[in-house]
Amino acid sequence: TCLSLAKIELQSPVFGKIITKAAVIDASLDNGIYLLGNRSAQLIEEQQKTPNLNAVVTRSQKSKKETEASAVLKPPPQRPSQTVLDENPSIIVAEELVPFPLPQAEGDTNRLLKVDSEAFASEQWNCTGLKPCWEKERKGKGKFVKKGDLLFRKDKDHFGNVNLQLLIPADLRNEILALCHESTSAHLGVTKTKDRLLRHYFWPNCVKDTENYVRSCDPCQRIGKAREKVVPIITEIFSKINIDAVGPLPTSAKNNRYLLTAICMSSKYPEAIPVADINSVSVIDALLEVFSRIGFPREIQCDNGTSFTSQLTTEFFEWFGIKVTHSSVHHPQS
């Protein structure tokens, strides 16, 4: 027979109060005998656990508390005494957060942050290298225009969009070059640094100055450019295949213990030829069986196994005009 279920509330000074289901054994519900399941025991165990709390105050909470404290002054909370802590070990007292002042950054701050529009216009007017540009703007020649007290140059980019390039005086050019090449600009090359510079800035011989700045950059000279080769695109199936030997495996009924695998790099067409051993003669016979179905490839990639690098196998590849590419030593992923 099935026992009836009842939703009960259990209270205890040990684990507090929980609500669970129980099977009723006795027909009388008053002071009846209940059969609790594993779920009830799990609830009681979770109720007895003391949560491990860590006090964390976010910036928004801190500003809110400071605003409330400025309106209503409250006495600071007192730390519980050691006697109270001994009697109630479940009380967790958060450590007081002590503000830690950050040290002053080394070096001078960026000069560009200290230059306002009036000081920049004065430096732009007094720069001797920009005198020919001011003269062309006064005569209406060239691409130079004046907006307010500042001198700009009109230029079109690769997409035909007109950009206004601010002319930079000589005293601030190194800072502009550092802004366009270093820091968040990720130390890009000459071409990308010039493109970034010419979006917003210009001065006479700025392209040459950019090239000299990038080529004399110390981090760029130390790290250097990655020597990456462009992998050619395979346009014909079975023109390049990858071969490898698998084994030794359990001996088959025909006394074969190895597999010579071949896969086309473009179509991913696989071949697996069972062989008794992996000497040069067996490998060449298996390759001829594969080539009889797919034809002779232009290139074969394999590892540095002795069966692929022997004199007989090398002469076989040379006789049929097959280029062999060996993978790196101790790096079969290549």
mmCIF file of C-alpha atoms in Angstrom:
data_model
loop_
_atom_site.group_PDB
_atom_site.id
_atom_site.type_symbol
_atom_site.label_atom_id
_atom_site.label_comp_id
_atom_site.label_asym_id
_atom_site.label_seq_id
_atom_site.Cartn_x
_atom_site.Cartn_y
_atom_site.Cartn_z
ATOM 1 C CA THR A 1 0.000 0.000 0.000
ATOM 2 C CA CYS A 2 1.093 3.592 -0.662
ATOM 3 C CA LEU A 3 1.466 5.965 2.248
ATOM 4 C CA SER A 4 -0.183 9.367 2.079
ATOM 5 C CA LEU A 5 2.002 12.478 1.824
ATOM 6 C CA ALA A 6 1.632 15.529 4.011
ATOM 7 C CA LYS A 7 3.240 18.977 3.798
ATOM 8 C CA ILE A 8 4.682 19.657 7.239
ATOM 9 C CA GLU A 9 6.622 22.407 8.955
ATOM 10 C CA LEU A 10 9.517 21.369 11.172
ATOM 11 C CA GLN A 11 10.898 23.691 13.829
ATOM 12 C CA SER A 12 13.937 23.071 15.978
ATOM 13 C CA PRO A 13 16.373 25.246 17.911
ATOM 14 C CA VAL A 14 19.147 23.368 16.136
ATOM 15 C CA PHE A 15 18.297 24.018 12.475
ATOM 16 C CA GLY A 16 15.457 26.553 12.662
ATOM 17 C CA LYS A 17 12.364 26.064 10.486
ATOM 18 C CA ILE A 18 11.964 24.108 7.251
ATOM 19 C CA ILE A 19 8.956 23.095 5.137
ATOM 20 C CA THR A 20 9.065 19.627 3.586
ATOM 21 C CA LYS A 21 6.976 16.621 2.625
ATOM 22 C CA ALA A 22 6.620 13.467 4.708
ATOM 23 C CA ALA A 23 4.829 10.147 4.479
ATOM 24 C CA VAL A 24 2.207 9.694 7.243
ATOM 25 C CA ILE A 25 2.533 6.342 9.012
ATOM 26 C CA ASP A 26 -0.089 6.825 11.731
ATOM 27 C CA ALA A 27 -3.645 7.759 10.756
ATOM 28 C CA SER A 28 -3.845 10.398 13.477
ATOM 29 C CA LEU A 29 -2.167 13.670 12.424
ATOM 30 C CA ASP A 30 -1.867 15.000 15.982
ATOM 31 C CA ASN A 31 1.541 13.993 17.248
ATOM 32 C CA GLY A 32 1.701 11.450 14.467
ATOM 33 C CA ILE A 33 4.767 9.565 13.350
ATOM 34 C CA TYR A 34 6.230 10.857 10.052
ATOM 35 C CA LEU A 35 8.673 9.199 7.717
ATOM 36 C CA LEU A 36 11.126 11.771 6.325
ATOM 37 C CA GLY A 37 13.032 11.248 3.070
ATOM 38 C CA ASN A 38 16.531 12.158 1.950
ATOM 39 C CA ARG A 39 15.313 15.534 0.698
ATOM 40 C CA SER A 40 14.309 16.553 4.237
ATOM 41 C CA ALA A 41 17.686 15.529 5.611
ATOM 42 C CA GLN A 42 19.348 17.626 2.898
ATOM 43 C CA LEU A 43 17.222 20.653 3.825
ATOM 44 C CA ILE A 44 18.135 20.274 7.490
ATOM 45 C CA GLU A 45 21.828 19.990 6.633
ATOM 46 C CA GLU A 46 21.722 23.113 4.434
ATOM 47 C CA GLN A 47 19.847 25.021 7.150
ATOM 48 C CA GLN A 48 22.557 24.219 9.702
ATOM 49 C CA LYS A 49 25.342 25.539 7.516
ATOM 50 C CA THR A 50 26.652 28.982 8.422
ATOM 51 C CA PRO A 51 27.119 31.135 5.339
ATOM 52 C CA ASN A 52 30.638 32.427 4.745
ATOM 53 C CA LEU A 53 30.179 36.150 4.216
ATOM 54 C CA ASN A 54 32.734 38.640 2.960
ATOM 55 C CA ALA A 55 31.947 42.317 3.240
ATOM 56 C CA VAL A 56 32.315 44.061 -0.122
ATOM 57 C CA VAL A 57 31.383 47.696 -0.678
ATOM 58 C CA THR A 58 30.990 48.882 -4.261
ATOM 59 C CA ARG A 59 31.621 52.436 -5.431
ATOM 60 C CA SER A 60 27.907 53.182 -5.813
ATOM 61 C CA GLN A 61 27.149 51.861 -2.327
ATOM 62 C CA LYS A 62 30.027 53.865 -0.868
ATOM 63 C CA SER A 63 28.850 57.108 -2.489
ATOM 64 C CA LYS A 64 25.295 56.428 -1.329
ATOM 65 C CA LYS A 65 26.469 55.849 2.238
ATOM 66 C CA GLU A 66 28.541 59.036 2.189
ATOM 67 C CA THR A 67 25.517 61.019 0.969
ATOM 68 C CA GLU A 68 23.304 59.602 3.705
ATOM 69 C CA ALA A 69 25.977 60.215 6.329
ATOM 70 C CA SER A 70 26.278 63.865 5.304
ATOM 71 C CA ALA A 71 22.519 64.334 5.791
ATOM 72 C CA VAL A 72 22.119 62.415 9.058
ATOM 73 C CA LEU A 73 25.076 61.923 11.376
ATOM 74 C CA LYS A 74 25.007 58.560 13.074
ATOM 75 C CA PRO A 75 27.440 57.182 15.637
ATOM 76 C CA PRO A 76 29.877 54.687 14.124
ATOM 77 C CA PRO A 77 29.037 51.033 14.715
ATOM 78 C CA GLN A 78 30.950 49.441 17.534
ATOM 79 C CA ARG A 79 32.863 46.238 17.116
ATOM 80 C CA PRO A 80 31.419 43.356 19.175
ATOM 81 C CA SER A 81 33.372 42.607 22.303
ATOM 82 C CA GLN A 82 35.533 39.517 22.578
ATOM 83 C CA THR A 83 33.096 38.021 25.111
ATOM 84 C CA VAL A 84 30.218 38.239 22.647
ATOM 85 C CA LEU A 85 32.366 36.710 19.929
ATOM 86 C CA ASP A 86 33.351 33.802 22.186
ATOM 87 C CA GLU A 87 29.729 33.119 23.123
ATOM 88 C CA ASN A 88 28.517 33.385 19.507
ATOM 89 C CA PRO A 89 31.132 31.903 17.189
ATOM 90 C CA SER A 90 28.720 32.230 14.239
ATOM 91 C CA ILE A 91 29.138 36.043 14.233
ATOM 92 C CA ILE A 92 31.429 37.122 11.402
ATOM 93 C CA VAL A 93 33.059 40.505 11.738
ATOM 94 C CA ALA A 94 34.240 42.091 8.503
ATOM 95 C CA GLU A 95 37.673 43.602 8.430
ATOM 96 C CA GLU A 96 37.849 47.345 8.282
ATOM 97 C CA LEU A 97 38.758 48.693 4.843
ATOM 98 C CA VAL A 98 41.743 51.012 5.029
ATOM 99 C CA PRO A 99 42.177 53.357 2.042
ATOM 100 C CA PHE A 100 45.469 52.796 0.270
ATOM 101 C CA PRO A 101 46.804 55.871 -1.544
ATOM 102 C CA LEU A 102 48.280 55.187 -4.975
ATOM 103 C CA PRO A 103 51.812 56.438 -5.607
ATOM 104 C CA GLN A 104 52.463 59.259 -8.005
ATOM 105 C CA ALA A 105 53.177 58.115 -11.553
ATOM 106 C CA GLU A 106 56.782 58.413 -12.576
ATOM 107 C CA GLY A 107 57.718 60.823 -15.343
ATOM 108 C CA ASP A 108 56.020 63.908 -16.643
ATOM 109 C CA THR A 109 52.426 63.810 -17.751
ATOM 110 C CA ASN A 110 51.587 64.183 -21.395
ATOM 111 C CA ARG A 111 52.212 67.691 -22.659
ATOM 112 C CA LEU A 112 49.182 67.472 -24.919
ATOM 113 C CA LEU A 113 46.892 67.483 -21.879
ATOM 114 C CA LYS A 114 48.348 70.791 -20.691
ATOM 115 C CA VAL A 115 47.991 72.676 -23.993
ATOM 116 C CA ASP A 116 44.769 74.662 -24.421
ATOM 117 C CA SER A 117 43.437 76.134 -27.664
ATOM 118 C CA GLU A 118 44.950 79.582 -27.074
ATOM 119 C CA ALA A 119 48.433 78.244 -26.308
ATOM 120 C CA PHE A 120 48.241 75.889 -29.281
ATOM 121 C CA ALA A 121 47.223 78.711 -31.634
ATOM 122 C CA SER A 122 50.142 80.799 -30.365
ATOM 123 C CA GLU A 123 52.647 77.959 -30.916
ATOM 124 C CA GLN A 124 51.177 77.296 -34.339
ATOM 125 C CA TRP A 125 51.589 80.955 -35.371
ATOM 126 C CA ASN A 126 55.142 81.256 -34.005
ATOM 127 C CA CYS A 127 56.417 78.000 -35.551
ATOM 128 C CA THR A 128 58.892 78.830 -38.320
ATOM 129 C CA GLY A 129 58.205 75.560 -40.133
ATOM 130 C CA LEU A 130 54.552 76.543 -40.633
ATOM 131 C CA LYS A 131 55.238 80.038 -42.025
ATOM 132 C CA PRO A 132 54.926 78.876 -45.683
ATOM 133 C CA CYS A 133 51.576 77.280 -44.835
ATOM 134 C CA TRP A 134 50.285 80.526 -43.314
ATOM 135 C CA GLU A 135 51.471 82.385 -46.406
ATOM 136 C CA LYS A 136 49.634 79.995 -48.746
ATOM 137 C CA GLU A 137 46.465 80.341 -46.682
ATOM 138 C CA ARG A 138 46.697 84.140 -46.839
ATOM 139 C CA LYS A 139 47.078 84.076 -50.633
ATOM 140 C CA GLY A 140 44.331 81.462 -51.057
ATOM 141 C CA LYS A 141 46.677 78.878 -52.529
ATOM 142 C CA GLY A 142 46.951 75.223 -51.664
ATOM 143 C CA LYS A 143 44.615 73.301 -49.361
ATOM 144 C CA PHE A 144 45.094 75.384 -46.218
ATOM 145 C CA VAL A 145 42.106 76.977 -44.472
ATOM 146 C CA LYS A 146 41.761 78.937 -41.257
ATOM 147 C CA LYS A 147 39.047 78.244 -38.705
ATOM 148 C CA GLY A 148 39.073 80.635 -35.811
ATOM 149 C CA ASP A 149 42.698 81.039 -34.775
ATOM 150 C CA LEU A 150 43.793 77.576 -35.959
ATOM 151 C CA LEU A 151 45.187 76.511 -39.328
ATOM 152 C CA PHE A 152 43.924 73.348 -41.030
ATOM 153 C CA ARG A 153 44.574 71.492 -44.264
ATOM 154 C CA LYS A 154 41.849 69.955 -46.412
ATOM 155 C CA ASP A 155 42.613 66.514 -47.731
ATOM 156 C CA LYS A 156 40.713 63.582 -49.279
ATOM 157 C CA ASP A 157 41.213 60.027 -48.085
ATOM 158 C CA HIS A 158 41.094 56.842 -50.146
ATOM 159 C CA PHE A 159 37.282 56.834 -50.075
ATOM 160 C CA GLY A 160 36.919 60.440 -51.237
ATOM 161 C CA ASN A 161 35.943 61.818 -47.820
ATOM 162 C CA VAL A 162 37.241 65.308 -47.017
ATOM 163 C CA ASN A 163 39.186 65.524 -43.740
ATOM 164 C CA LEU A 164 40.424 68.581 -41.895
ATOM 165 C CA GLN A 165 44.002 68.027 -40.754
ATOM 166 C CA LEU A 166 45.263 70.192 -37.919
ATOM 167 C CA LEU A 167 48.757 71.591 -38.525
ATOM 168 C CA ILE A 168 51.080 70.667 -35.652
ATOM 169 C CA PRO A 169 53.933 72.966 -34.531
ATOM 170 C CA ALA A 170 57.427 71.540 -34.168
ATOM 171 C CA ASP A 171 57.379 71.414 -30.350
ATOM 172 C CA LEU A 172 54.430 68.980 -30.242
ATOM 173 C CA ARG A 173 55.238 66.674 -33.147
ATOM 174 C CA ASN A 174 57.004 64.021 -31.087
ATOM 175 C CA GLU A 175 53.981 63.753 -28.778
ATOM 176 C CA ILE A 176 51.652 63.372 -31.772
ATOM 177 C CA LEU A 177 53.895 60.692 -33.283
ATOM 178 C CA ALA A 178 53.962 58.823 -29.973
ATOM 179 C CA LEU A 179 50.174 59.065 -29.791
ATOM 180 C CA CYS A 180 49.783 57.597 -33.286
ATOM 181 C CA HIS A 181 52.348 54.815 -32.869
ATOM 182 C CA GLU A 182 52.837 53.860 -29.222
ATOM 183 C CA SER A 183 50.520 53.085 -26.307
ATOM 184 C CA THR A 184 47.025 52.149 -27.540
ATOM 185 C CA SER A 185 48.156 52.377 -31.176
ATOM 186 C CA ALA A 186 49.894 49.006 -30.664
ATOM 187 C CA HIS A 187 53.180 49.890 -32.417
ATOM 188 C CA LEU A 188 51.833 49.396 -35.928
ATOM 189 C CA GLY A 189 53.995 49.629 -39.035
ATOM 190 C CA VAL A 190 54.928 52.638 -41.131
ATOM 191 C CA THR A 191 51.904 52.533 -43.446
ATOM 192 C CA LYS A 192 49.255 52.190 -40.734
ATOM 193 C CA THR A 193 50.929 54.783 -38.533
ATOM 194 C CA LYS A 194 50.953 57.259 -41.440
ATOM 195 C CA ASP A 195 47.282 56.553 -42.146
ATOM 196 C CA ARG A 196 46.405 57.131 -38.498
ATOM 197 C CA LEU A 197 48.388 60.380 -38.398
ATOM 198 C CA LEU A 198 46.973 61.828 -41.617
ATOM 199 C CA ARG A 199 43.405 61.330 -40.476
ATOM 200 C CA HIS A 200 43.618 64.354 -38.181
ATOM 201 C CA TYR A 201 47.114 65.929 -38.317
ATOM 202 C CA PHE A 202 49.608 67.315 -40.824
ATOM 203 C CA TRP A 203 52.844 69.261 -41.058
ATOM 204 C CA PRO A 204 55.491 69.608 -43.781
ATOM 205 C CA ASN A 205 57.524 66.395 -44.232
ATOM 206 C CA CYS A 206 55.259 64.551 -41.774
ATOM 207 C CA VAL A 207 55.452 61.340 -43.824
ATOM 208 C CA LYS A 208 59.251 61.259 -43.635
ATOM 209 C CA ASP A 209 59.187 62.076 -39.918
ATOM 210 C CA THR A 210 56.736 59.222 -39.338
ATOM 211 C CA GLU A 211 58.945 56.744 -41.183
ATOM 212 C CA ASN A 212 62.008 57.772 -39.173
ATOM 213 C CA TYR A 213 60.070 57.596 -35.891
ATOM 214 C CA VAL A 214 58.696 54.097 -36.535
ATOM 215 C CA ARG A 215 62.023 52.703 -37.755
ATOM 216 C CA SER A 216 63.856 54.117 -34.734
ATOM 217 C CA CYS A 217 61.281 52.823 -32.205
ATOM 218 C CA ASP A 218 63.150 50.766 -29.591
ATOM 219 C CA PRO A 219 60.402 48.149 -28.836
ATOM 220 C CA CYS A 220 59.792 47.609 -32.562
ATOM 221 C CA GLN A 221 63.506 47.026 -33.156
ATOM 222 C CA ARG A 222 63.753 44.571 -30.261
ATOM 223 C CA ILE A 223 60.735 42.469 -31.193
ATOM 224 C CA GLY A 224 60.879 42.684 -34.969
ATOM 225 C CA LYS A 225 58.328 41.642 -37.534
ATOM 226 C CA ALA A 226 56.874 38.152 -37.567
ATOM 227 C CA ARG A 227 58.170 36.100 -40.484
ATOM 228 C CA GLU A 228 54.848 34.663 -41.568
ATOM 229 C CA LYS A 229 54.528 33.064 -44.983
ATOM 230 C CA VAL A 230 51.264 33.147 -46.878
ATOM 231 C CA VAL A 231 49.976 29.618 -47.434
ATOM 232 C CA PRO A 232 48.929 29.172 -51.087
ATOM 233 C CA ILE A 233 45.345 28.198 -51.838
ATOM 234 C CA ILE A 234 44.883 24.691 -53.241
ATOM 235 C CA THR A 235 42.781 24.950 -56.421
ATOM 236 C CA GLU A 236 42.944 21.317 -57.604
ATOM 237 C CA ILE A 237 41.966 18.187 -55.697
ATOM 238 C CA PHE A 238 44.563 15.458 -55.162
ATOM 239 C CA SER A 239 47.337 17.925 -55.994
ATOM 240 C CA LYS A 240 48.645 17.764 -52.409
ATOM 241 C CA ILE A 241 48.213 14.823 -50.065
ATOM 242 C CA ASN A 242 49.423 14.055 -46.566
ATOM 243 C CA ILE A 243 50.715 10.561 -45.801
ATOM 244 C CA ASP A 244 51.603 8.868 -42.530
ATOM 245 C CA ALA A 245 52.162 5.399 -41.064
ATOM 246 C CA VAL A 246 50.026 4.049 -38.207
ATOM 247 C CA GLY A 247 51.051 1.092 -36.058
ATOM 248 C CA PRO A 248 52.010 -1.407 -34.928
ATOM 249 C CA LEU A 249 48.431 -2.695 -34.629
ATOM 250 C CA PRO A 250 47.112 -6.178 -33.799
ATOM 251 C CA THR A 251 48.047 -8.592 -36.567
ATOM 252 C CA SER A 252 45.227 -9.160 -39.050
ATOM 253 C CA ALA A 253 44.307 -12.393 -40.836
ATOM 254 C CA LYS A 254 46.637 -11.399 -43.701
ATOM 255 C CA ASN A 255 49.529 -10.664 -41.303
ATOM 256 C CA ASN A 256 49.221 -6.883 -41.688
ATOM 257 C CA ARG A 257 50.270 -4.825 -38.668
ATOM 258 C CA TYR A 258 50.457 -1.287 -40.078
ATOM 259 C CA LEU A 259 48.317 1.188 -42.007
ATOM 260 C CA LEU A 260 49.572 3.680 -44.565
ATOM 261 C CA THR A 261 47.132 6.595 -44.459
ATOM 262 C CA ALA A 262 46.768 9.262 -47.135
ATOM 263 C CA ILE A 263 44.388 12.232 -47.163
ATOM 264 C CA CYS A 264 43.799 14.904 -49.781
ATOM 265 C CA MET A 265 44.424 18.360 -48.301
ATOM 266 C CA SER A 266 41.658 20.025 -50.357
ATOM 267 C CA SER A 267 38.837 17.454 -50.570
ATOM 268 C CA LYS A 268 39.742 15.545 -47.353
ATOM 269 C CA TYR A 269 39.364 12.248 -49.257
ATOM 270 C CA PRO A 270 40.983 9.524 -47.075
ATOM 271 C CA GLU A 271 42.814 6.329 -47.955
ATOM 272 C CA ALA A 272 44.094 3.592 -45.610
ATOM 273 C CA ILE A 273 46.203 0.746 -47.033
ATOM 274 C CA PRO A 274 47.118 -2.197 -44.742
ATOM 275 C CA VAL A 275 50.763 -3.286 -44.958
ATOM 276 C CA ALA A 276 52.786 -5.942 -43.183
ATOM 277 C CA ASP A 277 55.676 -3.577 -42.375
ATOM 278 C CA ILE A 278 56.689 0.002 -43.075
ATOM 279 C CA ASN A 279 59.920 -0.433 -44.977
ATOM 280 C CA SER A 280 60.508 1.493 -48.187
ATOM 281 C CA VAL A 281 59.267 -1.256 -50.529
ATOM 282 C CA SER A 282 55.967 -1.680 -48.671
ATOM 283 C CA VAL A 283 55.421 2.080 -48.551
ATOM 284 C CA ILE A 284 56.053 2.483 -52.297
ATOM 285 C CA ASP A 285 53.704 -0.417 -53.143
ATOM 286 C CA ALA A 286 50.964 1.131 -50.984
ATOM 287 C CA LEU A 287 51.488 4.561 -52.561
ATOM 288 C CA LEU A 288 51.241 3.076 -56.067
ATOM 289 C CA GLU A 289 47.928 1.513 -55.049
ATOM 290 C CA VAL A 290 46.691 4.915 -53.900
ATOM 291 C CA PHE A 291 48.014 6.728 -56.975
ATOM 292 C CA SER A 292 46.290 4.209 -59.267
ATOM 293 C CA ARG A 293 42.954 5.606 -58.058
ATOM 294 C CA ILE A 294 43.612 9.333 -57.559
ATOM 295 C CA GLY A 295 46.594 9.932 -59.842
ATOM 296 C CA PHE A 296 50.061 11.230 -59.036
ATOM 297 C CA PRO A 297 49.991 14.385 -56.846
ATOM 298 C CA ARG A 298 52.202 17.415 -57.257
ATOM 299 C CA GLU A 299 53.198 17.553 -53.576
ATOM 300 C CA ILE A 300 53.324 15.147 -50.652
ATOM 301 C CA GLN A 301 53.670 16.106 -46.999
ATOM 302 C CA CYS A 302 54.973 13.562 -44.495
ATOM 303 C CA ASP A 303 57.011 13.290 -41.319
ATOM 304 C CA ASN A 304 60.697 12.430 -40.992
ATOM 305 C CA GLY A 305 60.234 8.669 -40.708
ATOM 306 C CA THR A 306 62.962 6.501 -42.206
ATOM 307 C CA SER A 307 60.481 4.898 -44.598
ATOM 308 C CA PHE A 308 59.747 8.350 -46.104
ATOM 309 C CA THR A 309 63.320 9.683 -46.117
ATOM 310 C CA SER A 310 65.167 6.618 -47.406
ATOM 311 C CA GLN A 311 67.073 6.690 -50.687
ATOM 312 C CA LEU A 312 64.588 4.393 -52.453
ATOM 313 C CA THR A 313 61.564 6.482 -51.477
ATOM 314 C CA THR A 314 63.361 9.718 -52.346
ATOM 315 C CA GLU A 315 64.270 8.422 -55.814
ATOM 316 C CA PHE A 316 60.680 7.249 -56.299
ATOM 317 C CA PHE A 317 59.332 10.754 -55.601
ATOM 318 C CA GLU A 318 61.970 12.369 -57.818
ATOM 319 C CA TRP A 319 61.281 9.970 -60.689
ATOM 320 C CA PHE A 320 57.597 10.948 -60.816
ATOM 321 C CA GLY A 321 58.237 14.651 -60.181
ATOM 322 C CA ILE A 322 56.579 14.778 -56.752
ATOM 323 C CA LYS A 323 57.656 17.544 -54.374
ATOM 324 C CA VAL A 324 58.146 16.316 -50.804
ATOM 325 C CA THR A 325 57.583 18.550 -47.760
ATOM 326 C CA HIS A 326 58.673 17.173 -44.393
ATOM 327 C CA SER A 327 57.101 18.329 -41.143
ATOM 328 C CA SER A 328 59.191 19.860 -38.381
ATOM 329 C CA VAL A 329 61.075 17.544 -36.060
ATOM 330 C CA HIS A 330 59.132 16.712 -32.861
ATOM 331 C CA HIS A 331 56.207 18.753 -34.198
ATOM 332 C CA PRO A 332 53.840 16.405 -36.058
ATOM 333 C CA GLN A 333 51.020 18.995 -35.992
ATOM 334 C CA SER A 334 52.719 20.815 -38.864
#
